[in-house]
Short mmCIF file of C-alpha atoms in Angstrom, two decimals:
data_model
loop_
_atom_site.label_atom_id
_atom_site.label_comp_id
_atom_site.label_asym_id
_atom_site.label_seq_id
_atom_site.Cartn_x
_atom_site.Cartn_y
_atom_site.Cartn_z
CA UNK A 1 0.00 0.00 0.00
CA UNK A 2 1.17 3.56 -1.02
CA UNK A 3 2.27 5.51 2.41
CA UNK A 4 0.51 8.92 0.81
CA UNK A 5 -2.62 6.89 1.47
CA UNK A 6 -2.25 5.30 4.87
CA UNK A 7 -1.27 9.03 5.77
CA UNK A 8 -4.85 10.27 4.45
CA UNK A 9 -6.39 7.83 6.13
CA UNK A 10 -4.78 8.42 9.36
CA UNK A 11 -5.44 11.78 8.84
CA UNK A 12 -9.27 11.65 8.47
CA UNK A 13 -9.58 9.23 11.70
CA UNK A 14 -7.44 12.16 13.60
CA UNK A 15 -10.11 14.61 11.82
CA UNK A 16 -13.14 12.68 12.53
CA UNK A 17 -12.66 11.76 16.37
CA UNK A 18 -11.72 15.43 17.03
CA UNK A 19 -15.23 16.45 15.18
CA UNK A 20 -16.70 13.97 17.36
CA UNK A 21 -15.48 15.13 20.70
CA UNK A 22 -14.41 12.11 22.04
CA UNK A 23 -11.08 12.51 23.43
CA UNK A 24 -12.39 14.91 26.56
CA UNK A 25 -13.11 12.84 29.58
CA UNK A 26 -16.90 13.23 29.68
CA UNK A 27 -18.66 12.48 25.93
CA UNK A 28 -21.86 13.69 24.83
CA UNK A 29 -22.77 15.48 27.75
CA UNK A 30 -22.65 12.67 30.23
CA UNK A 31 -20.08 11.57 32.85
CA UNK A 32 -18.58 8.71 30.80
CA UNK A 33 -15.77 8.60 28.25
CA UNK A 34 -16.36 7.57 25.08
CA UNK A 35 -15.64 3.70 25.65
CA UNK A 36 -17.80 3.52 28.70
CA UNK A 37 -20.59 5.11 26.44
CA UNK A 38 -20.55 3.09 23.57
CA UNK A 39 -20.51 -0.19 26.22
CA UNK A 40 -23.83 1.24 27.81
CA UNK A 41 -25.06 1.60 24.39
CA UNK A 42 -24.53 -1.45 23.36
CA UNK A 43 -26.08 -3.07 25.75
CA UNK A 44 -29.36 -0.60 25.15
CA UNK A 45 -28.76 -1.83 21.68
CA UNK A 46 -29.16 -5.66 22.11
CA UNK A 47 -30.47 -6.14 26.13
CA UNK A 48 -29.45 -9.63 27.04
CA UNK A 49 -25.88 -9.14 25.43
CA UNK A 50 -23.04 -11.16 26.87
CA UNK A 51 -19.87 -9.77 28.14
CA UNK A 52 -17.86 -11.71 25.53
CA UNK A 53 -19.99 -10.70 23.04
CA UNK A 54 -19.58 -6.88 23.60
CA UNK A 55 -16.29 -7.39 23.58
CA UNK A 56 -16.34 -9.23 19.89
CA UNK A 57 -18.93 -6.02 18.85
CA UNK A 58 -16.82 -3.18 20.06
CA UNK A 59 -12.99 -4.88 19.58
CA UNK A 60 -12.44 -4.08 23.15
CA UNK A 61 -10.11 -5.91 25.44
CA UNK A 62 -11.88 -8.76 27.82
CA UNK A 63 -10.12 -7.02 31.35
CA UNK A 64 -10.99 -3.23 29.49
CA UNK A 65 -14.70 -4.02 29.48
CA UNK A 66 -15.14 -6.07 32.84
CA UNK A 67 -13.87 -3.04 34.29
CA UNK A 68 -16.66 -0.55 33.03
CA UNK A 69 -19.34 -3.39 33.76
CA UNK A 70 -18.00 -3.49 37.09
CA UNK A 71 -18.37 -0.51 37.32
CA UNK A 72 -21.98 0.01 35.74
CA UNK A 73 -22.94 -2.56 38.16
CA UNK A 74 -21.78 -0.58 41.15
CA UNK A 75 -23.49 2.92 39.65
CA UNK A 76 -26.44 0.48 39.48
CA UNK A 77 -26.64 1.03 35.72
CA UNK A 78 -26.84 -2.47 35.05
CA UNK A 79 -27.94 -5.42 36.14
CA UNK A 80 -26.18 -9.38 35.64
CA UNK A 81 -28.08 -12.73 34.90
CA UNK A 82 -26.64 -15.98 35.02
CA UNK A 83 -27.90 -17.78 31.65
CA UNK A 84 -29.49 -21.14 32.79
CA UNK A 85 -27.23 -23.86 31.99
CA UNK A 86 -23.99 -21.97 31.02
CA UNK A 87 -21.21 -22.17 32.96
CA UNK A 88 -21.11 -18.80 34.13
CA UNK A 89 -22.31 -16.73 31.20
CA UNK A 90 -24.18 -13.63 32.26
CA UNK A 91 -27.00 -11.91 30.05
CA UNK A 92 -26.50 -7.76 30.65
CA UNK A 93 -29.87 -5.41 31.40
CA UNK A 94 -30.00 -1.71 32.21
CA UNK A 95 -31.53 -0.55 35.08
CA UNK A 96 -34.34 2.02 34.60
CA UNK A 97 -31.01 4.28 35.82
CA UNK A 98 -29.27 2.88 32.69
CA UNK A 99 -31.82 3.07 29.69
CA UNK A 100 -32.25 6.94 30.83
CA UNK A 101 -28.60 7.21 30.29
CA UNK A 102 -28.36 5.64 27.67
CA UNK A 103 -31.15 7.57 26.12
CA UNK A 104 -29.41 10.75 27.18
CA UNK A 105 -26.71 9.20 25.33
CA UNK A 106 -28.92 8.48 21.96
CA UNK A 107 -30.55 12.12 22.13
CA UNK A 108 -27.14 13.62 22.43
CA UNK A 109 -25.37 11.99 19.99
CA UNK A 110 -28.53 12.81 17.57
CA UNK A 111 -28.20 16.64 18.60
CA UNK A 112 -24.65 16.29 18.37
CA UNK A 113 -24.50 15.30 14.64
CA UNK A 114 -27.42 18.04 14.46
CA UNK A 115 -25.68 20.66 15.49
CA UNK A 116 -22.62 20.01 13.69
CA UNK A 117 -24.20 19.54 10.30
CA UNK A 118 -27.25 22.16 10.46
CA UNK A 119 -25.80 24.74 8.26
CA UNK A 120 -24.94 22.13 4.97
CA UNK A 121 -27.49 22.00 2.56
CA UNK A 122 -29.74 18.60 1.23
CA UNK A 123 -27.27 18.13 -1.35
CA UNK A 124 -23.77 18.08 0.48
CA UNK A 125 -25.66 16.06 3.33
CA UNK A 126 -27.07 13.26 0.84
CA UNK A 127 -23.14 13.39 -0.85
CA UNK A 128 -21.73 13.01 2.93
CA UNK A 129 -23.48 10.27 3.73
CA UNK A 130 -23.33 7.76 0.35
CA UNK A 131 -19.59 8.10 0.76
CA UNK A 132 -20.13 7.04 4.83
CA UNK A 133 -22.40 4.31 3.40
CA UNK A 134 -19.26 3.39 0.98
CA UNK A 135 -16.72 3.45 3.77
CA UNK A 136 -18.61 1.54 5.89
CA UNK A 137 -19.58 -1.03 3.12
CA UNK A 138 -16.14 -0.89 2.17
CA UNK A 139 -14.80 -1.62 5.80
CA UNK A 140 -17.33 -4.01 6.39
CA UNK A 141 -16.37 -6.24 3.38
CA UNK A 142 -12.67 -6.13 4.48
CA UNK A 143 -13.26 -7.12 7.75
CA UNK A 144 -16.54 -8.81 8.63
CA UNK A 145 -15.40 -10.32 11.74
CA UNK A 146 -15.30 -7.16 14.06
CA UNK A 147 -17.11 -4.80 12.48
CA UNK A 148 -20.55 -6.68 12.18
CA UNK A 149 -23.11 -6.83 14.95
CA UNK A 150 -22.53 -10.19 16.86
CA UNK A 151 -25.76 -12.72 16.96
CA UNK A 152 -27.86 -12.06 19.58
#
């Protein structure tokens, strides 16, 4: 691969997370960092998700992620159920606590992108996002196994 594109590519994921806001301690308004809010989001995504496979759906490390559950759990954000028959495997729920922050988290994100975007017209906006859609596509095909939603 050339290096002129590697450094364009690096280059728009510096871009792009600084347009996001994610490198500040709290993201999107809340008191979590970015990680921690896409972990709560996930599970408000698929309730009943396991551990492992948030872990697989996020490319986060195993210790990494049993931290923030841990502490979810303690914040009472989240709740653990042993899955009948498994040796140990725990289905995830928010609390009532945790699907409000997680919605807080949704509603932000959508005023985020909002906010951001509000002053581009249709046509720039429709042009933005088919090339997302490609990227994503793109990524997708290249590497199915960690960017695809795991089977609930």
């Amino acid at each position: 691969m050339k290096n002129d594109i590697i450094k364009k590519i690096r280059q728009f994921n510096r871009c792009y997370t600084v347009w996001l806001n994610v490198m500040n301690k709290s993201y999107l308004g809340t008191d979590f960092s970015w990680p921690e809010s896409r972990v709560l989001f996930e599970i408000y995504l698929c309730q009943g998700i396991t551990a492992t496979k948030i872990c697989e759906a996020l490319n986060m490390d195993k210790s990494y992620v049993s931290r923030i559950l841990g502490k979810f759990e303690r914040q009472g954000l989240i709740t653990r159920e042993v899955v009948p028959g498994s040796k140990g495997t725990k289905k995830l729920r928010l609390t009532n606590t945790g699907r409000k922050e997680a919605e807080i988290i949704d509603l932000n994100g959508d005023r985020q992108i909002s906010d951001k975007l509000k002053a581009m017209d249709d046509t720039t906006l429709e042009r933005l996002c088919d090339a997302m859609t490609f990227i994503e596509k793109t990524l997708r095909g290249n590497d199915l196994h960690r960017l695809n939603r795991p089977e609930e």
